[in-house]
């Protein structure tokens, strides 16, 4: 189907809808004309009036004979006269319009509907989307269904067309997890990590038992979060490991995540479990085992460095807790009291704050530059302060609306610090 045929079909359907609405408007007029040409038979109404008059005459006779008193007579007469008036009342029929009026409505309703559609807002993006679907719609479908791995060269001359067609295709088949998975691969190739994560989360919700989707989702979430295992990615990995305890990808991610979270003993346990799983396989796996031994030694070294670090307990004032959002980030850093680049800094998901409090360990593992570490600063007897901030945007630079704490000076021999986030940046 070409672009012109698509637009023609749309215009035809729009005009048909407008004509139907116009007919709905003039249908009462047509019905009124029919009633005028075929008046209602009023014989029953005439009969009711005759009955009312007879009853009124009988009432007069009863009054004259003394059967009823004057009060009862007046009440009954008033009631009968009221009923008689209601019976005589007629509803004026609707005045049927002429042919000219009907034609005006029938013609102007479609015209005004078309003008409203075209003039209220710019419809160029809609036409561009139709053009993209006509041009590369089939290519997009073949990519998303795995029929082809690479699009033809002519289809990628305008990358926006292909991306738009793929997104439209996925939303049209929103219950297909494989299409969401392949759409995430497209976003990753474009380095659009947040969009890739959203696509992967939809794929995972549609197919939570698909281990490939689950581990990919956890992996992308892990690396986009700075090597941190948040509550969601940890839950996804644990679900995979509950079904497949020897899943190597999930075990490796758990080991790296626990090491990054300073849970070094847990990290070593996962490395040991992964090493045993690989060693039990037939064949030569000396390279993989050597890499795991190197990782284990690195984790042990990190554990020793972390032991020389500073433990920071961050508390958020209860009055500021309602201002925290689910996608906020917590920044904690140690720097020179006179300013400059931090000696150690961490950016953590806001989920680390439990009941208004979080404990963060900062050491040489969190140095911003190799030659600017906590140990060198302390060796030089630099006066250090710890700072903490809740960022709504996730940027390292403080912005208006962020929640912050007053800097707290760290003593020369102090390895534990308490800091309270108690103010909002204007």
mmCIF file of C-alpha atoms in Angstrom, residues 202-391:
data_model
loop_
_atom_site.group_PDB
_atom_site.id
_atom_site.type_symbol
_atom_site.label_atom_id
_atom_site.label_comp_id
_atom_site.label_asym_id
_atom_site.label_seq_id
_atom_site.Cartn_x
_atom_site.Cartn_y
_atom_site.Cartn_z
ATOM 1 C CA UNK A 202 8.248 -4.596 29.012
ATOM 2 C CA UNK A 203 9.693 -7.763 27.485
ATOM 3 C CA UNK A 204 10.440 -9.123 30.958
ATOM 4 C CA UNK A 205 6.932 -8.369 32.235
ATOM 5 C CA UNK A 206 5.491 -10.215 29.237
ATOM 6 C CA UNK A 207 7.839 -13.221 29.560
ATOM 7 C CA UNK A 208 9.246 -13.421 33.117
ATOM 8 C CA UNK A 209 10.197 -17.079 32.571
ATOM 9 C CA UNK A 210 12.460 -16.278 29.604
ATOM 10 C CA UNK A 211 15.964 -16.478 31.122
ATOM 11 C CA UNK A 212 17.615 -14.750 28.167
ATOM 12 C CA UNK A 213 15.363 -11.710 28.485
ATOM 13 C CA UNK A 214 15.723 -11.699 32.279
ATOM 14 C CA UNK A 215 19.518 -11.841 32.333
ATOM 15 C CA UNK A 216 19.828 -9.261 29.553
ATOM 16 C CA UNK A 217 17.498 -6.943 31.446
ATOM 17 C CA UNK A 218 19.485 -7.394 34.668
ATOM 18 C CA UNK A 219 22.801 -6.944 32.842
ATOM 19 C CA UNK A 220 21.830 -3.692 31.108
ATOM 20 C CA UNK A 221 20.307 -2.388 34.331
ATOM 21 C CA UNK A 222 23.488 -3.349 36.201
ATOM 22 C CA UNK A 223 25.886 -1.531 33.878
ATOM 23 C CA UNK A 224 23.636 1.510 33.381
ATOM 24 C CA UNK A 225 23.505 1.845 37.167
ATOM 25 C CA UNK A 226 27.253 2.159 37.492
ATOM 26 C CA UNK A 227 27.835 -1.480 38.354
ATOM 27 C CA UNK A 228 25.298 -1.442 41.171
ATOM 28 C CA UNK A 229 22.682 -4.115 41.751
ATOM 29 C CA UNK A 230 19.450 -2.322 42.554
ATOM 30 C CA UNK A 231 16.522 -4.122 44.157
ATOM 31 C CA UNK A 232 14.871 -4.846 40.808
ATOM 32 C CA UNK A 233 17.914 -6.315 39.018
ATOM 33 C CA UNK A 234 18.797 -8.333 42.112
ATOM 34 C CA UNK A 235 15.275 -9.785 42.216
ATOM 35 C CA UNK A 236 15.421 -10.666 38.512
ATOM 36 C CA UNK A 237 18.755 -12.460 38.924
ATOM 37 C CA UNK A 238 17.602 -14.355 41.990
ATOM 38 C CA UNK A 239 14.527 -15.545 40.075
ATOM 39 C CA UNK A 240 16.800 -16.859 37.299
ATOM 40 C CA UNK A 241 19.097 -18.591 39.792
ATOM 41 C CA UNK A 242 16.141 -20.141 41.607
ATOM 42 C CA UNK A 243 15.252 -21.943 38.364
ATOM 43 C CA UNK A 244 18.831 -22.496 37.147
ATOM 44 C CA UNK A 245 21.303 -22.482 40.063
ATOM 45 C CA UNK A 246 24.254 -22.956 37.660
ATOM 46 C CA UNK A 247 23.361 -20.069 35.306
ATOM 47 C CA UNK A 248 26.832 -18.628 34.705
ATOM 48 C CA UNK A 249 25.739 -15.196 33.491
ATOM 49 C CA UNK A 250 23.546 -14.608 36.529
ATOM 50 C CA UNK A 251 26.273 -15.857 38.888
ATOM 51 C CA UNK A 252 28.849 -13.509 37.358
ATOM 52 C CA UNK A 253 26.533 -10.522 37.646
ATOM 53 C CA UNK A 254 25.833 -11.376 41.282
ATOM 54 C CA UNK A 255 29.557 -11.633 42.001
ATOM 55 C CA UNK A 256 30.327 -8.289 40.362
ATOM 56 C CA UNK A 257 27.332 -6.604 41.976
ATOM 57 C CA UNK A 258 28.163 -7.834 45.471
ATOM 58 C CA UNK A 259 31.768 -6.719 45.068
ATOM 59 C CA UNK A 260 30.610 -3.291 43.915
ATOM 60 C CA UNK A 261 28.303 -3.082 46.951
ATOM 61 C CA UNK A 262 31.256 -3.943 49.223
ATOM 62 C CA UNK A 263 29.721 -7.321 50.102
ATOM 63 C CA UNK A 264 33.046 -8.990 49.437
ATOM 64 C CA UNK A 265 32.362 -12.279 51.206
ATOM 65 C CA UNK A 266 29.172 -12.738 49.169
ATOM 66 C CA UNK A 267 31.073 -11.902 46.009
ATOM 67 C CA UNK A 268 33.686 -14.559 46.812
ATOM 68 C CA UNK A 269 30.927 -17.105 47.447
ATOM 69 C CA UNK A 270 29.455 -16.494 43.985
ATOM 70 C CA UNK A 271 32.907 -16.669 42.371
ATOM 71 C CA UNK A 272 33.573 -19.972 44.106
ATOM 72 C CA UNK A 273 30.234 -21.369 43.001
ATOM 73 C CA UNK A 274 30.805 -20.204 39.416
ATOM 74 C CA UNK A 275 34.315 -21.668 39.404
ATOM 75 C CA UNK A 276 33.050 -25.049 40.573
ATOM 76 C CA UNK A 277 30.347 -25.053 37.887
ATOM 77 C CA UNK A 278 32.844 -24.310 35.112
ATOM 78 C CA UNK A 279 35.433 -26.799 36.409
ATOM 79 C CA UNK A 280 32.823 -29.582 36.392
ATOM 80 C CA UNK A 281 32.257 -29.182 32.649
ATOM 81 C CA UNK A 282 34.169 -31.421 30.249
ATOM 82 C CA UNK A 283 36.951 -29.832 28.216
ATOM 83 C CA UNK A 284 39.684 -27.306 28.835
ATOM 84 C CA UNK A 285 38.473 -24.225 30.733
ATOM 85 C CA UNK A 286 41.801 -23.074 32.067
ATOM 86 C CA UNK A 287 41.381 -19.571 30.619
ATOM 87 C CA UNK A 288 38.011 -19.018 32.277
ATOM 88 C CA UNK A 289 39.240 -20.448 35.577
ATOM 89 C CA UNK A 290 42.304 -18.202 35.495
ATOM 90 C CA UNK A 291 40.071 -15.179 34.932
ATOM 91 C CA UNK A 292 37.945 -16.156 37.930
ATOM 92 C CA UNK A 293 41.061 -16.554 40.083
ATOM 93 C CA UNK A 294 42.156 -13.089 39.017
ATOM 94 C CA UNK A 295 38.708 -11.723 39.846
ATOM 95 C CA UNK A 296 38.831 -13.381 43.258
ATOM 96 C CA UNK A 297 42.229 -11.823 43.994
ATOM 97 C CA UNK A 298 40.923 -8.439 42.870
ATOM 98 C CA UNK A 299 37.918 -8.753 45.193
ATOM 99 C CA UNK A 300 40.242 -9.608 48.075
ATOM 100 C CA UNK A 301 42.321 -6.524 47.291
ATOM 101 C CA UNK A 302 39.177 -4.397 47.191
ATOM 102 C CA UNK A 303 38.191 -5.785 50.573
ATOM 103 C CA UNK A 304 41.515 -4.676 52.031
ATOM 104 C CA UNK A 305 41.158 -1.199 50.522
ATOM 105 C CA UNK A 306 37.599 -0.860 51.756
ATOM 106 C CA UNK A 307 38.722 -1.699 55.279
ATOM 107 C CA UNK A 308 40.800 1.496 55.195
ATOM 108 C CA UNK A 309 37.908 3.603 54.001
ATOM 109 C CA UNK A 310 35.321 5.759 55.767
ATOM 110 C CA UNK A 311 31.792 4.622 56.632
ATOM 111 C CA UNK A 312 29.208 7.356 56.168
ATOM 112 C CA UNK A 313 25.751 7.108 57.712
ATOM 113 C CA UNK A 314 23.364 9.319 55.752
ATOM 114 C CA UNK A 315 20.089 10.357 57.389
ATOM 115 C CA UNK A 316 17.292 12.222 55.616
ATOM 116 C CA UNK A 317 15.276 14.613 57.764
ATOM 117 C CA UNK A 318 11.727 13.296 58.116
ATOM 118 C CA UNK A 319 10.269 16.567 56.805
ATOM 119 C CA UNK A 320 12.068 16.051 53.484
ATOM 120 C CA UNK A 321 11.144 12.394 52.923
ATOM 121 C CA UNK A 322 7.907 13.268 51.024
ATOM 122 C CA UNK A 323 10.042 15.212 48.500
ATOM 123 C CA UNK A 324 12.038 12.118 47.478
ATOM 124 C CA UNK A 325 10.996 10.409 44.227
ATOM 125 C CA UNK A 326 11.537 6.849 43.113
ATOM 126 C CA UNK A 327 14.009 7.738 40.345
ATOM 127 C CA UNK A 328 16.177 10.082 42.454
ATOM 128 C CA UNK A 329 19.860 9.414 43.105
ATOM 129 C CA UNK A 330 21.954 9.693 46.247
ATOM 130 C CA UNK A 331 25.398 11.316 45.916
ATOM 131 C CA UNK A 332 27.933 10.954 48.717
ATOM 132 C CA UNK A 333 31.463 12.333 48.393
ATOM 133 C CA UNK A 334 34.573 13.182 50.399
ATOM 134 C CA UNK A 335 36.555 16.234 49.325
ATOM 135 C CA UNK A 336 38.979 18.885 50.502
ATOM 136 C CA UNK A 337 37.404 21.429 52.846
ATOM 137 C CA UNK A 338 38.656 24.104 50.439
ATOM 138 C CA UNK A 339 36.877 22.514 47.452
ATOM 139 C CA UNK A 340 38.143 20.775 44.359
ATOM 140 C CA UNK A 341 37.488 17.357 42.883
ATOM 141 C CA UNK A 342 36.379 14.686 45.399
ATOM 142 C CA UNK A 343 38.843 12.129 46.690
ATOM 143 C CA UNK A 344 36.027 9.552 46.740
ATOM 144 C CA UNK A 345 32.458 9.692 45.509
ATOM 145 C CA UNK A 346 29.493 7.390 44.953
ATOM 146 C CA UNK A 347 26.232 7.720 43.061
ATOM 147 C CA UNK A 348 23.624 5.314 44.392
ATOM 148 C CA UNK A 349 19.960 4.608 43.615
ATOM 149 C CA UNK A 350 17.605 6.196 46.094
ATOM 150 C CA UNK A 351 16.421 2.715 47.074
ATOM 151 C CA UNK A 352 19.494 2.364 49.331
ATOM 152 C CA UNK A 353 17.760 4.706 51.781
ATOM 153 C CA UNK A 354 15.680 2.563 54.109
ATOM 154 C CA UNK A 355 13.425 4.279 56.643
ATOM 155 C CA UNK A 356 15.234 7.554 56.034
ATOM 156 C CA UNK A 357 18.755 6.193 56.481
ATOM 157 C CA UNK A 358 21.569 4.620 54.449
ATOM 158 C CA UNK A 359 25.114 3.504 55.197
ATOM 159 C CA UNK A 360 27.707 4.162 52.488
ATOM 160 C CA UNK A 361 31.333 3.074 52.496
ATOM 161 C CA UNK A 362 33.837 5.332 50.696
ATOM 162 C CA UNK A 363 37.424 4.266 50.049
ATOM 163 C CA UNK A 364 40.155 4.377 47.426
ATOM 164 C CA UNK A 365 37.892 2.116 45.337
ATOM 165 C CA UNK A 366 35.692 5.168 44.793
ATOM 166 C CA UNK A 367 38.467 7.559 43.776
ATOM 167 C CA UNK A 368 37.705 9.870 40.875
ATOM 168 C CA UNK A 369 41.362 9.867 39.717
ATOM 169 C CA UNK A 370 44.102 7.277 40.350
ATOM 170 C CA UNK A 371 46.459 9.815 41.946
ATOM 171 C CA UNK A 372 43.790 11.532 44.053
ATOM 172 C CA UNK A 373 42.752 9.040 46.725
ATOM 173 C CA UNK A 374 41.689 9.139 50.356
ATOM 174 C CA UNK A 375 44.932 7.559 51.497
ATOM 175 C CA UNK A 376 47.077 10.162 49.751
ATOM 176 C CA UNK A 377 44.883 12.934 51.155
ATOM 177 C CA UNK A 378 45.197 11.610 54.696
ATOM 178 C CA UNK A 379 48.905 11.084 54.280
ATOM 179 C CA UNK A 380 49.156 14.754 53.292
ATOM 180 C CA UNK A 381 47.000 15.662 56.360
ATOM 181 C CA UNK A 382 44.383 17.307 54.135
ATOM 182 C CA UNK A 383 41.329 18.566 56.003
ATOM 183 C CA UNK A 384 38.442 16.472 54.618
ATOM 184 C CA UNK A 385 34.672 16.941 54.657
ATOM 185 C CA UNK A 386 31.853 14.607 53.631
ATOM 186 C CA UNK A 387 28.941 15.920 51.571
ATOM 187 C CA UNK A 388 25.655 14.265 50.648
ATOM 188 C CA UNK A 389 22.850 15.183 48.275
ATOM 189 C CA UNK A 390 19.669 13.704 46.823
ATOM 190 C CA UNK A 391 19.469 14.600 43.140
#
